[in-house]
Amino acid sequence: MKMNMKKFLIAFLAAAATVPAATEWQTQEKLDAKVDSINAKRGVEIGGKIRAIAQASYFDTDQDPTGLNKMPDVERNEMANADIDFHFRPYEFVRANVMLRFGAGMQEYFSSASKTMSVGWINVEGNIGNSFYWVVGDFRQQYSPLTLFNPDVEILYEPTIFARKRHMAEAQELLEGNQRNLQGANIQFRHNLGSTVGELRAEALAARLNRTSVLDLSGAEGNILPNDTIAGASLASNMDKWLIAANIELLPLNKNLYLGVTPMFIFDNEDSYSYTYRHPDNDVSADYVLTSINPYDTDPQNTMVVSGRLGGDVAGFLGNKNLVLDLVAEYAYSSDKIYTHTAVPVLDATTGAQAVDASTGENLYSDVVTDEKLNGSALLVNLNAGYKTADAWGALLGVNVVRNDSNWYNNVAQSPKFFARRVLNSDKDGNTIKYGVNSPLYSTFDALYNYAPKYSPATTTLKTDDGGIRDGQSESYNIAPFNKSSWKSGVYSRSQLALIESLSDPALQLALPNGLATSNRQGARANLTLNWKDYAEVQGLFSTFTQVAPVVGFKEASYMEFGGGAKVDVFKMLGFKKPLELSGSYKHSERSVDTDNWAAFGTADGTAEFKSDFINAGLYVQYLPRLGFTAGLQYINSEYNAYEGLISGLAAPKTTSKQMQWMVGLDYSLADNAWLSLNYGMITVSNEYNTASIVAAASSDGAYNLPSYYDVSTDVAGKFKHEFSQSIIEASINVEF
């Protein structure tokens, strides 16, 4: 086996070295012949994706000269995945699709037990005639931003070298655009009823969004805040969660008019409610008791959402192919059952006094649950206006107007696919990694672009005896392998969404952390794009939002974003076929909220302000047929005023944060999503904290956002500046075929 693998690697490298010598038409001819050969064998098609990455990250700081933090300074992540797609077509109208994922950690190459094979995707699909289509199993779907949608982060003119890393991280989680991954059954009907009546589209689906699952409440996998006992901290599920939806659309008048309606029902199947044995409140010293699988999120979801959409293509009515002018308005209504829990004293049937637990002597209470319907609404209006010529230039203005009230709730449109987590050098965090954006070593760039499909953390004591794992457990999670990634495809409950929003990255998710379906927002955003052929493009953006209803203790918060950017392909402008692309962008984001009646608590009212600037600069050039050079720079500067620090709830709130990432690399590219790259880069972070309250208390207990080497005894000014860096060396392969 070793010899075969060696021969394969030699053959692969030899082929890679000789490919540049072949002409484009010869290579394409060979590929076409191979595809034809496979397709000819009774409807069998094979495709897939291959991803491999070898990465080393070196942590460094000058603020721990005595080595108080003894955790490893170097982290190496090496993995290879092959997602092989098999498409079988035994009959013309029935197809079966299976994706097998083969994985291996390169550091465990000689360990057969560490190799993995799983079925990542499986379904059967088919059609009846040209109008009816069905699928059973795994599928993806999106309707509209207010109904079924997977909101993403938006980075203006993201440098190619970083965009590729993000593409690989999302592909690892099987994410594609704003489509949501579902598992169930989907049927679709499409039929053209003539130019006047137009095309009718009807669809129905039933999908399980989550299943009853017993997860370790203290494990890194399956928890938002491991070891915490607050609502939403765990993703363990007491019940199966389901989505039943229908979508009907009509496009009359040559598809220039659009009408759509989408009713959806999202619910937990209460008949599947299950129990397990757990330690009360995660206290491992207490005896096991029979309890709910997730005792901190026991209420079943029962949500109805109905959306109506109306739109028109004015340019289509006018028959002007150069004009862009269309308008779509969507109104959605949600009705969600919410629950109130009240502790009612249990009375002794004999004495009439409150009953007492005989074993503990504590008074007994019963949990009385009442429910009510919470009705909300959301409005989204989208306008696109512009003009384009056939081969010269174009201008497009896109405007979104949003009015979502505070009761609006639809978790299949609001659950984000990006939830910021710590990735590289996470062993250095020790007990604080679970706090995400509040971890002392967190950086936006680390969360965005890095991932490790299977990571084995080090124990906090670094002992080598039999008690090392037992004594070296982290307060954040159990020491066991887990998947480090900020990208997920989950659908979260109301309490989980609230917790995720409180831990969102303000540099990326400030105004609309849950996309255009974010509740309690009203305002608008506009994007103006100018382009000249495929040589150059310029964008400008502006958005302003406020809360519809204030949060208790505050007035309505306001949000504003503005910025712009451009990309230019210098070589194409000069008539060359290979690219030399320069790109850059700047975006400013800010949030402002006035406090309300804080004088009742002994504090004067004021304004909490957060401001952030995000800069991107990128270069991509191909200097030989397939060899290229990539470079990227990103910089984030954030400022928090004193009142922003107060509402954060942190013992040591940030006052400023400066983050920078740069990376350069060489790549060998076959196509847009087929490359081999060798990169080197660095992330540097400088955070300043207000530690006055810690100095006054002479203790840093509870200040989990400060590094383990912070020493309160040397902090005289009540301010602490923390600086660290991560040097990253990586080699990656991504091939999609």
XYZ file of C-alpha atoms in Angstrom:
737
model
C 0.000 0.000 0.000
C 2.844 2.393 0.866
C 4.597 1.623 -2.421
C 1.385 2.191 -4.386
C 0.840 5.510 -2.692
C 4.430 6.500 -3.398
C 4.020 5.624 -7.074
C 0.777 7.592 -7.194
C 2.387 10.708 -5.719
C 5.305 10.488 -8.141
C 2.928 10.106 -11.064
C 0.806 13.011 -9.844
C 3.781 15.341 -9.490
C 5.137 14.300 -12.878
C 1.790 14.981 -14.501
C 1.547 18.367 -12.795
C 4.984 19.311 -14.049
C 4.213 18.389 -17.666
C 0.738 19.929 -17.919
C 1.999 23.433 -18.801
C 3.677 21.952 -21.890
C 0.348 20.742 -23.271
C -1.752 23.178 -25.246
C -5.223 24.160 -24.070
C -7.020 22.229 -26.804
C -5.076 19.042 -26.155
C -5.925 19.124 -22.445
C -9.584 19.845 -23.110
C -9.744 17.078 -25.719
C -8.463 14.510 -23.242
C -10.888 15.648 -20.534
C -13.852 15.519 -22.925
C -12.885 12.008 -24.033
C -12.744 10.823 -20.430
C -16.145 12.350 -19.611
C -17.724 10.785 -22.687
C -16.265 7.417 -21.757
C -17.720 7.521 -18.241
C -21.124 8.829 -19.324
C -21.435 6.103 -21.963
C -21.464 3.386 -19.301
C -25.194 3.304 -18.639
C -25.721 6.675 -16.997
C -22.948 6.701 -14.411
C -21.291 10.041 -13.728
C -18.542 10.741 -11.224
C -17.531 14.120 -9.910
C -16.522 15.691 -6.662
C -14.152 17.897 -4.734
C -10.720 17.285 -3.300
C -9.404 19.507 -0.520
C -6.130 19.178 1.300
C -4.368 21.618 3.569
C -1.183 21.556 5.601
C -1.012 24.496 7.990
C 1.307 25.597 10.763
C 0.536 28.570 12.998
C 3.097 30.107 15.348
C 1.786 32.206 18.239
C 3.958 34.979 19.655
C 3.613 37.707 22.278
C 6.045 39.863 24.240
C 3.689 40.127 27.202
C 4.423 36.763 28.745
C 8.213 36.952 29.276
C 8.183 34.533 32.210
C 6.123 31.920 30.383
C 3.061 31.865 32.648
C 1.059 30.351 29.794
C 2.790 27.028 29.226
C 0.484 25.796 26.463
C 2.005 25.050 23.033
C 2.939 28.048 20.866
C 2.691 26.046 17.624
C -0.357 24.399 16.097
C -0.243 22.149 13.048
C -3.378 21.188 11.159
C -3.062 18.763 8.288
C -5.977 17.109 6.540
C -7.091 15.721 3.204
C -10.686 15.226 2.094
C -12.090 13.693 -1.046
C -15.809 14.269 -1.620
C -16.621 11.859 -4.450
C -20.039 12.307 -6.081
C -21.656 9.292 -7.732
C -24.663 9.925 -9.974
C -26.536 6.822 -11.101
C -29.257 6.939 -13.739
C -30.793 3.452 -14.150
C -33.773 5.036 -15.923
C -34.116 8.319 -17.749
C -36.574 9.649 -15.147
C -34.886 8.380 -11.943
C -31.480 9.296 -10.582
C -29.618 8.433 -7.383
C -26.883 10.671 -5.982
C -24.379 9.726 -3.303
C -21.469 11.734 -1.969
C -18.838 9.729 -0.125
C -16.396 11.699 1.996
C -12.982 10.148 2.487
C -10.821 11.882 5.061
C -7.459 11.519 6.710
C -5.312 13.570 9.014
C -1.796 13.738 7.604
C -0.312 13.741 11.077
C -1.913 10.317 11.606
C -1.136 9.012 8.134
C 0.132 5.639 9.332
C -2.836 5.056 11.638
C -5.531 3.130 9.781
C -8.039 3.809 12.549
C -7.783 7.558 11.958
C -8.979 7.280 8.346
C -12.641 8.152 7.888
C -15.310 7.426 5.338
C -18.835 8.791 5.615
C -21.869 9.407 3.458
C -22.063 13.183 3.361
C -24.963 13.460 0.935
C -27.508 10.978 -0.416
C -30.779 11.339 -2.287
C -32.964 9.917 -5.019
C -34.514 12.303 -7.513
C -36.555 12.081 -10.634
C -38.957 13.747 -13.006
C -42.231 12.993 -14.718
C -42.274 14.672 -18.097
C -40.866 18.185 -18.282
C -43.016 19.753 -15.572
C -42.773 17.607 -12.453
C -39.657 17.021 -10.345
C -39.160 15.281 -6.994
C -36.318 14.495 -4.587
C -36.129 12.409 -1.415
C -33.133 12.634 0.916
C -30.641 15.505 1.115
C -31.356 18.656 -0.866
C -30.779 22.413 -0.801
C -33.357 25.139 -1.112
C -33.916 28.853 -0.715
C -37.035 30.920 -1.416
C -36.559 34.514 -0.299
C -34.676 36.395 2.460
C -37.800 36.408 4.677
C -38.816 32.771 4.197
C -36.156 30.121 3.577
C -32.632 31.552 3.448
C -29.099 31.090 4.810
C -27.692 34.565 5.630
C -23.985 35.108 4.980
C -21.383 37.745 5.838
C -20.548 40.244 3.107
C -17.000 41.459 2.433
C -16.546 44.028 -0.306
C -13.867 42.975 -2.826
C -12.389 40.282 -0.642
C -8.799 39.513 -1.759
C -8.552 36.305 -3.801
C -6.044 34.706 -1.447
C -8.541 34.974 1.441
C -11.672 34.283 -0.614
C -10.194 30.907 -1.567
C -9.646 30.009 2.085
C -13.242 30.930 2.919
C -14.496 28.910 -0.050
C -12.700 25.821 1.273
C -14.007 26.360 4.825
C -17.607 26.603 3.594
C -17.220 23.639 1.219
C -16.030 21.543 4.152
C -19.462 22.109 5.735
C -21.274 21.484 2.396
C -22.510 25.085 2.244
C -23.460 26.644 -1.095
C -24.432 30.319 -1.253
C -27.617 31.226 0.586
C -29.187 27.797 0.145
C -30.109 25.927 3.301
C -29.199 22.249 3.618
C -32.311 20.175 4.264
C -33.189 16.506 4.626
C -36.602 15.213 3.654
C -38.745 15.335 0.535
C -39.278 18.071 -2.044
C -41.654 18.122 -5.029
C -41.738 20.847 -7.688
C -44.052 21.638 -10.574
C -43.177 23.970 -13.439
C -45.476 24.651 -16.379
C -45.768 27.440 -18.912
C -49.404 28.436 -19.436
C -48.712 30.832 -22.266
C -47.270 34.310 -22.615
C -50.237 35.989 -20.913
C -50.849 33.718 -17.933
C -47.139 32.944 -17.744
C -45.223 30.249 -15.923
C -46.671 28.560 -12.860
C -44.283 27.260 -10.211
C -45.544 25.192 -7.308
C -43.425 23.479 -4.706
C -43.909 21.626 -1.434
C -41.352 20.262 0.994
C -41.146 18.484 4.309
C -37.765 18.449 6.019
C -36.344 17.576 9.405
C -34.255 20.494 10.675
C -32.962 18.821 13.829
C -33.406 15.500 15.516
C -33.586 14.318 19.097
C -29.933 14.156 20.029
C -28.100 13.515 23.283
C -25.006 15.706 23.210
C -22.345 16.198 25.847
C -23.212 19.511 27.521
C -19.528 20.012 28.379
C -18.132 19.080 24.962
C -16.787 21.530 22.390
C -18.941 19.833 19.727
C -22.649 20.632 19.807
C -22.587 23.565 22.224
C -22.562 27.331 21.941
C -21.284 27.795 25.504
C -20.066 24.438 26.846
C -20.543 23.857 30.586
C -22.979 26.778 30.845
C -26.485 26.320 32.195
C -28.209 29.261 30.510
C -30.893 28.883 27.845
C -29.443 28.314 24.397
C -26.013 27.213 25.617
C -26.373 23.708 24.176
C -27.534 22.456 20.776
C -28.763 19.184 22.297
C -32.359 18.632 21.245
C -35.245 17.195 23.249
C -37.414 16.789 20.145
C -37.308 16.447 16.377
C -37.710 19.808 14.632
C -39.571 19.870 11.299
C -40.303 22.280 8.475
C -43.337 21.942 6.229
C -43.555 24.540 3.474
C -45.211 25.335 0.176
C -44.157 27.879 -2.399
C -46.390 29.062 -5.257
C -45.198 31.564 -7.849
C -46.793 32.895 -11.022
C -44.920 34.882 -13.667
C -47.519 36.276 -16.123
C -47.112 38.703 -19.023
C -43.983 37.093 -20.458
C -42.530 36.731 -16.942
C -42.520 40.501 -16.449
C -44.888 40.301 -13.476
C -44.210 38.236 -10.378
C -46.595 36.973 -7.718
C -45.602 34.579 -4.970
C -46.901 33.183 -1.701
C -45.085 30.926 0.787
C -46.783 29.378 3.834
C -44.445 27.577 6.256
C -44.872 25.683 9.501
C -41.850 25.091 11.773
C -42.497 22.889 14.768
C -41.017 20.479 17.282
C -42.660 17.076 17.367
C -43.692 16.826 21.019
C -44.372 13.092 20.613
C -40.599 12.650 20.167
C -39.762 14.373 23.488
C -37.073 12.272 25.166
C -35.190 12.080 28.443
C -31.780 10.946 29.567
C -29.705 10.681 32.731
C -27.488 13.700 33.479
C -25.667 15.298 36.388
C -27.836 18.172 37.729
C -26.537 21.556 36.519
C -23.503 19.812 34.966
C -22.140 19.050 38.438
C -20.235 15.788 37.902
C -19.992 15.260 41.658
C -23.792 14.886 41.891
C -25.645 11.656 41.189
C -27.287 11.087 37.808
C -30.971 12.017 37.593
C -33.531 11.461 34.866
C -34.000 14.783 33.073
C -34.683 16.331 29.699
C -31.927 15.873 27.127
C -31.500 19.654 27.113
C -32.841 20.849 30.488
C -32.095 24.502 29.626
C -34.234 24.705 26.470
C -37.333 22.571 27.004
C -40.059 24.535 25.222
C -41.284 23.141 21.882
C -41.280 25.442 18.878
C -44.577 26.097 17.120
C -44.157 28.784 14.459
C -46.232 29.687 11.433
C -44.846 31.993 8.734
C -46.756 33.275 5.697
C -45.111 35.412 3.032
C -46.566 37.227 0.022
C -44.494 38.746 -2.794
C -45.372 41.054 -5.668
C -42.961 42.367 -8.248
C -42.575 43.644 -11.760
C -39.885 44.061 -14.390
C -40.525 47.516 -15.845
C -37.659 47.179 -18.326
C -39.234 43.927 -19.567
C -42.589 45.645 -20.093
C -40.850 48.367 -22.094
C -38.876 45.807 -24.100
C -35.617 47.647 -23.409
C -32.769 45.160 -23.035
C -30.316 47.843 -21.933
C -32.465 49.140 -19.106
C -32.545 47.500 -15.664
C -35.609 48.434 -13.646
C -37.418 45.964 -11.405
C -39.168 46.098 -8.062
C -40.161 43.300 -5.661
C -42.010 43.811 -2.373
C -42.347 41.027 0.206
C -44.471 41.015 3.341
C -44.179 38.186 5.873
C -46.212 37.400 8.973
C -45.092 35.145 11.816
C -47.021 33.638 14.697
C -44.861 31.966 17.307
C -45.871 30.288 20.554
C -43.838 31.553 23.514
C -43.827 30.171 27.033
C -43.707 31.608 30.547
C -42.423 29.485 33.437
C -43.583 30.289 36.974
C -42.312 28.608 40.135
C -45.398 27.848 42.271
C -44.978 26.524 45.856
C -46.047 22.920 46.362
C -48.420 22.677 49.343
C -48.524 19.811 51.795
C -51.916 18.108 51.453
C -52.103 17.519 55.222
C -50.898 20.779 56.761
C -51.515 23.206 53.927
C -48.000 24.594 54.397
C -45.346 24.541 51.698
C -43.971 21.051 51.158
C -40.328 20.371 51.953
C -37.925 17.940 50.290
C -37.183 15.347 52.988
C -33.648 14.668 51.755
C -32.442 18.261 51.342
C -34.781 20.263 53.565
C -35.480 22.707 50.719
C -38.929 24.061 49.874
C -40.592 22.388 46.901
C -41.840 24.289 43.852
C -43.616 23.157 40.714
C -42.983 24.626 37.274
C -46.241 26.026 35.896
C -46.039 26.787 32.176
C -48.336 29.164 30.303
C -48.130 30.029 26.614
C -49.300 32.743 24.259
C -48.978 33.611 20.591
C -46.479 36.289 19.657
C -47.337 37.779 16.264
C -44.806 39.675 14.193
C -44.322 41.025 10.702
C -41.528 41.829 8.275
C -41.398 43.928 5.118
C -38.685 43.878 2.472
C -38.733 46.002 -0.686
C -36.006 45.466 -3.287
C -35.373 47.900 -6.163
C -32.832 47.473 -8.949
C -32.322 50.335 -11.381
C -29.596 50.808 -13.944
C -28.447 50.849 -17.520
C -26.063 48.633 -19.430
C -24.650 48.492 -22.918
C -23.786 45.331 -24.813
C -20.005 45.480 -24.550
C -18.987 48.742 -22.930
C -20.236 49.809 -19.522
C -23.027 49.437 -17.005
C -24.450 51.071 -13.888
C -26.708 49.414 -11.327
C -28.296 50.732 -8.148
C -29.686 48.179 -5.728
C -31.814 49.306 -2.784
C -33.304 47.228 0.059
C -35.891 48.768 2.379
C -36.517 46.818 5.592
C -39.165 47.061 8.295
C -39.092 44.050 10.654
C -40.777 44.471 14.034
C -39.388 43.116 17.295
C -41.842 40.171 17.415
C -40.896 38.910 13.958
C -39.424 35.404 14.142
C -38.455 32.886 11.471
C -35.437 30.784 12.387
C -35.080 29.140 8.945
C -34.301 32.613 7.566
C -32.540 34.119 10.599
C -30.091 31.345 11.537
C -26.687 32.561 10.241
C -24.191 30.222 8.645
C -21.278 32.138 10.230
C -20.880 32.035 14.010
C -17.459 33.372 15.010
C -15.235 30.875 16.841
C -11.580 30.588 17.751
C -9.523 28.329 15.455
C -5.705 28.517 15.211
C -3.576 28.256 18.383
C -6.711 27.584 20.416
C -4.727 25.657 23.057
C -3.285 29.016 24.194
C -6.789 30.148 25.256
C -7.052 27.398 27.843
C -10.284 27.893 29.757
C -11.580 30.816 27.678
C -11.844 29.502 24.094
C -15.594 28.898 24.372
C -16.310 32.628 24.673
C -15.636 33.185 20.949
C -15.422 36.904 20.173
C -14.680 37.566 23.861
C -11.777 35.127 24.008
C -8.490 36.958 24.649
C -6.852 35.571 21.488
C -9.819 36.020 19.138
C -9.396 37.675 15.758
C -11.962 38.201 13.014
C -9.600 36.873 10.360
C -8.867 33.661 12.223
C -12.597 32.953 12.576
C -13.356 33.798 8.944
C -10.705 31.868 7.089
C -9.310 28.997 9.139
C -10.763 25.616 10.033
C -9.649 22.210 11.302
C -12.052 19.295 10.580
C -10.647 17.220 13.445
C -8.532 18.809 16.139
C -7.186 17.127 19.275
C -6.637 19.739 22.016
C -3.845 19.544 24.563
C -4.574 19.158 28.265
C -4.036 22.247 30.379
C -1.350 20.589 32.538
C 0.686 18.964 29.741
C 1.319 15.990 32.021
C 2.423 12.685 30.541
C 1.277 10.367 33.333
C -2.024 8.501 33.518
C -3.729 11.373 35.345
C -2.783 13.994 32.752
C -6.119 14.030 30.927
C -8.117 13.856 34.170
C -6.250 16.744 35.819
C -5.830 18.769 32.632
C -9.460 19.216 31.612
C -10.412 22.669 30.373
C -13.279 24.640 31.872
C -14.379 25.374 28.308
C -14.912 21.786 27.169
C -13.827 18.195 27.596
C -10.413 17.343 26.185
C -11.452 15.336 23.126
C -11.190 15.740 19.327
C -13.612 18.232 17.783
C -14.277 20.224 14.615
C -13.026 23.809 14.681
C -15.005 25.966 12.272
C -17.149 29.109 12.282
C -19.272 27.791 9.409
C -22.337 25.684 10.123
C -25.688 24.877 8.528
C -27.798 24.620 11.675
C -31.258 26.003 12.393
C -31.340 27.459 15.896
C -34.059 27.939 18.484
C -35.152 31.365 19.754
C -32.880 31.206 22.817
C -29.951 29.893 20.771
C -30.355 32.715 18.242
C -30.391 35.300 21.047
C -27.171 33.885 22.471
C -25.489 33.694 19.063
C -26.424 37.317 18.344
C -24.861 38.429 21.638
C -21.652 36.661 20.552
C -21.668 37.910 16.945
C -18.624 39.698 15.530
C -19.465 43.438 15.363
C -16.866 44.026 12.649
C -18.836 41.720 10.320
C -22.397 41.409 11.650
C -23.207 44.736 13.263
C -26.367 46.068 11.572
C -27.951 42.842 10.288
C -26.507 39.880 12.221
C -29.287 37.608 10.877
C -29.395 38.988 7.349
C -32.334 40.875 5.886
C -34.641 38.829 8.139
C -33.074 40.284 11.315
C -35.849 41.198 13.732
C -36.325 44.656 15.260
C -34.842 46.592 12.340
C -36.107 49.312 10.065
C -34.150 51.241 7.485
C -32.540 50.869 4.084
C -29.317 49.987 2.369
C -28.125 50.925 -1.118
C -25.353 49.634 -3.344
C -24.213 51.404 -6.532
C -22.087 49.399 -8.988
C -20.333 50.804 -12.068
C -18.483 48.540 -14.480
C -16.512 48.922 -17.689
C -16.643 45.672 -19.649
C -14.834 43.095 -17.513
C -11.878 45.437 -17.055
C -12.946 47.440 -14.026
C -15.715 47.662 -11.444
C -16.457 50.234 -8.748
C -18.951 49.925 -5.885
C -20.276 52.276 -3.271
C -22.556 51.318 -0.370
C -24.582 53.050 2.295
C -27.014 51.726 4.880
C -28.883 53.129 7.830
C -31.042 51.174 10.276
C -32.684 51.712 13.641
C -34.427 49.412 16.052
C -38.209 49.356 15.795
C -38.625 48.878 19.555
C -36.034 49.654 22.256
C -34.499 47.080 24.554
C -35.297 47.547 28.250
C -32.917 50.130 29.728
C -32.113 51.701 26.351
C -33.634 53.792 23.619
C -33.732 52.633 20.005
C -30.262 51.817 18.687
C -29.154 53.233 15.351
C -26.764 51.659 12.843
C -24.915 53.129 9.884
C -22.539 51.714 7.289
C -20.857 53.336 4.308
C -17.909 52.591 2.087
C -16.769 51.622 -1.357
C -14.218 49.738 -3.384
C -12.944 48.835 -6.825
C -11.236 46.113 -8.777
C -9.231 46.538 -11.986
C -7.742 43.936 -14.335
C -4.717 45.756 -15.732
C -3.621 42.994 -18.118
C -7.041 42.660 -19.753
C -7.122 46.408 -20.321
C -3.797 46.063 -22.149
C -5.039 43.179 -24.277
C -3.396 40.267 -22.452
C -5.335 37.067 -21.719
C -3.875 36.431 -18.269
C -5.128 38.498 -15.316
C -3.409 41.105 -13.214
C -6.202 42.061 -10.862
C -5.963 44.795 -8.256
C -8.762 45.235 -5.716
C -9.453 47.310 -2.643
C -12.300 48.390 -0.396
C -13.157 50.390 2.702
C -16.232 50.090 4.933
C -17.127 52.066 8.036
C -19.673 50.667 10.504
C -21.074 52.226 13.650
C -23.761 51.664 16.271
C -25.151 54.225 18.697
C -27.680 53.720 21.499
C -28.781 56.039 24.308
C -29.341 54.628 27.775
C -32.766 55.130 29.374
C -33.301 55.976 33.057
C -29.972 54.666 34.291
C -30.168 57.351 36.974
C -32.461 54.990 38.886
C -29.442 52.718 39.285
C -27.034 55.493 40.241
C -25.467 56.031 36.804
C -25.958 59.065 34.579
C -27.535 58.440 31.191
C -25.244 58.517 28.182
C -24.655 57.173 24.691
C -22.957 53.867 23.928
C -21.003 53.998 20.667
C -19.134 51.437 18.630
C -17.200 52.304 15.452
C -15.269 50.051 13.111
C -13.316 50.464 9.858
C -12.608 47.495 7.577
C -9.990 47.792 4.804
C -9.204 45.214 2.096
C -6.466 45.234 -0.552
C -5.698 42.390 -2.949
C -3.472 41.445 -5.871
C -3.717 38.462 -8.199
C -1.503 37.964 -11.233
C -0.719 35.036 -13.525
C 2.744 35.375 -15.009
C 2.948 31.976 -16.759
C 0.185 29.847 -18.342
C -1.043 28.614 -14.955
C 1.387 29.936 -12.367
C 0.302 32.927 -10.348
C 1.089 35.198 -7.416
C -1.493 36.265 -4.850
C -1.327 38.798 -2.049
C -3.854 40.225 0.357
C -4.079 42.734 3.185
C -6.940 43.247 5.632
C -7.177 45.712 8.486
C -9.892 46.338 11.088
C -9.833 49.239 13.542
C -12.584 49.269 16.198
C -13.363 51.731 18.979
C -15.665 51.306 22.009
C -16.605 54.248 24.198
C -17.132 54.008 27.962
C -20.872 53.319 27.800
C -20.343 50.637 25.152
C -18.026 48.988 27.646
C -20.670 49.170 30.364
C -23.363 47.433 28.315
C -20.950 44.670 27.247
C -21.184 43.160 30.730
C -17.472 42.324 30.685
C -15.299 42.901 33.735
C -12.602 44.311 31.439
C -14.338 45.857 28.418
C -12.390 46.731 25.281
C -11.682 50.338 24.421
C -9.883 49.807 21.083
C -9.044 46.871 18.851
C -6.679 46.809 15.886
C -6.451 43.688 13.724
C -4.346 43.192 10.624
C -3.802 40.225 8.338
C -1.484 39.945 5.368
C -0.654 36.950 3.229
C 1.329 36.258 0.060
C 1.538 33.096 -1.975
C 2.242 31.242 -5.188
C -0.441 29.203 -6.884
C -0.911 26.824 -9.774
C -4.448 27.244 -11.130
C -6.315 25.014 -13.562
C -9.705 26.737 -13.214
C -11.607 29.057 -10.858
C -11.992 26.340 -8.216
C -8.977 24.183 -9.012
C -5.662 25.305 -7.594
C -2.576 24.401 -5.602
C -1.224 27.205 -3.431
C 1.694 27.852 -1.093
C 1.092 30.798 1.248
C 2.733 32.646 4.089
C 1.035 35.278 6.191
C 0.592 36.872 9.590
C -2.253 38.012 11.833
C -1.459 40.753 14.357
C -3.868 41.950 17.042
C -3.651 44.828 19.508
C -6.475 45.198 22.044
C -6.763 47.772 24.815
C -8.961 47.090 27.861
C -10.410 49.182 30.670
C -9.301 47.274 33.760
C -10.201 49.905 36.361
C -12.799 47.738 38.095
C -10.378 44.813 38.212
C -7.639 46.955 39.731
C -10.109 48.313 42.298
C -11.064 44.753 43.276
C -7.400 43.644 43.150
C -8.540 40.477 41.368
C -8.973 39.414 37.732
C -11.404 36.615 38.593
C -14.240 36.587 36.064
C -12.330 38.616 33.470
C -12.361 35.778 30.963
C -11.543 38.078 28.021
C -8.082 38.807 29.451
C -5.149 36.473 28.720
C -3.898 34.089 31.388
C -0.668 36.059 31.733
C -2.404 39.312 32.742
C -1.136 40.346 36.198
C -3.409 42.699 38.118
C -0.643 43.468 40.618
C 1.381 45.257 37.913
C -1.596 47.160 36.472
C -1.298 50.662 37.924
C -3.211 52.772 35.371
C -6.289 50.545 35.049
C -5.557 50.047 31.362
C -4.126 46.973 29.708
C -2.812 46.688 26.161
C -2.592 43.156 24.822
C -0.645 42.423 21.631
C -0.062 39.085 19.939
C 0.614 37.664 16.487
C 0.143 34.442 14.555
C 2.498 33.515 11.702
C 0.855 31.112 9.264
C 2.467 28.812 6.730
C 0.107 26.761 4.601
C -0.141 24.663 1.484
C -3.559 23.849 0.058
C -5.096 21.936 -2.815
C -8.653 22.464 -3.997
C -9.962 20.653 -7.060
C -13.614 20.545 -8.085
C -14.567 18.342 -11.006
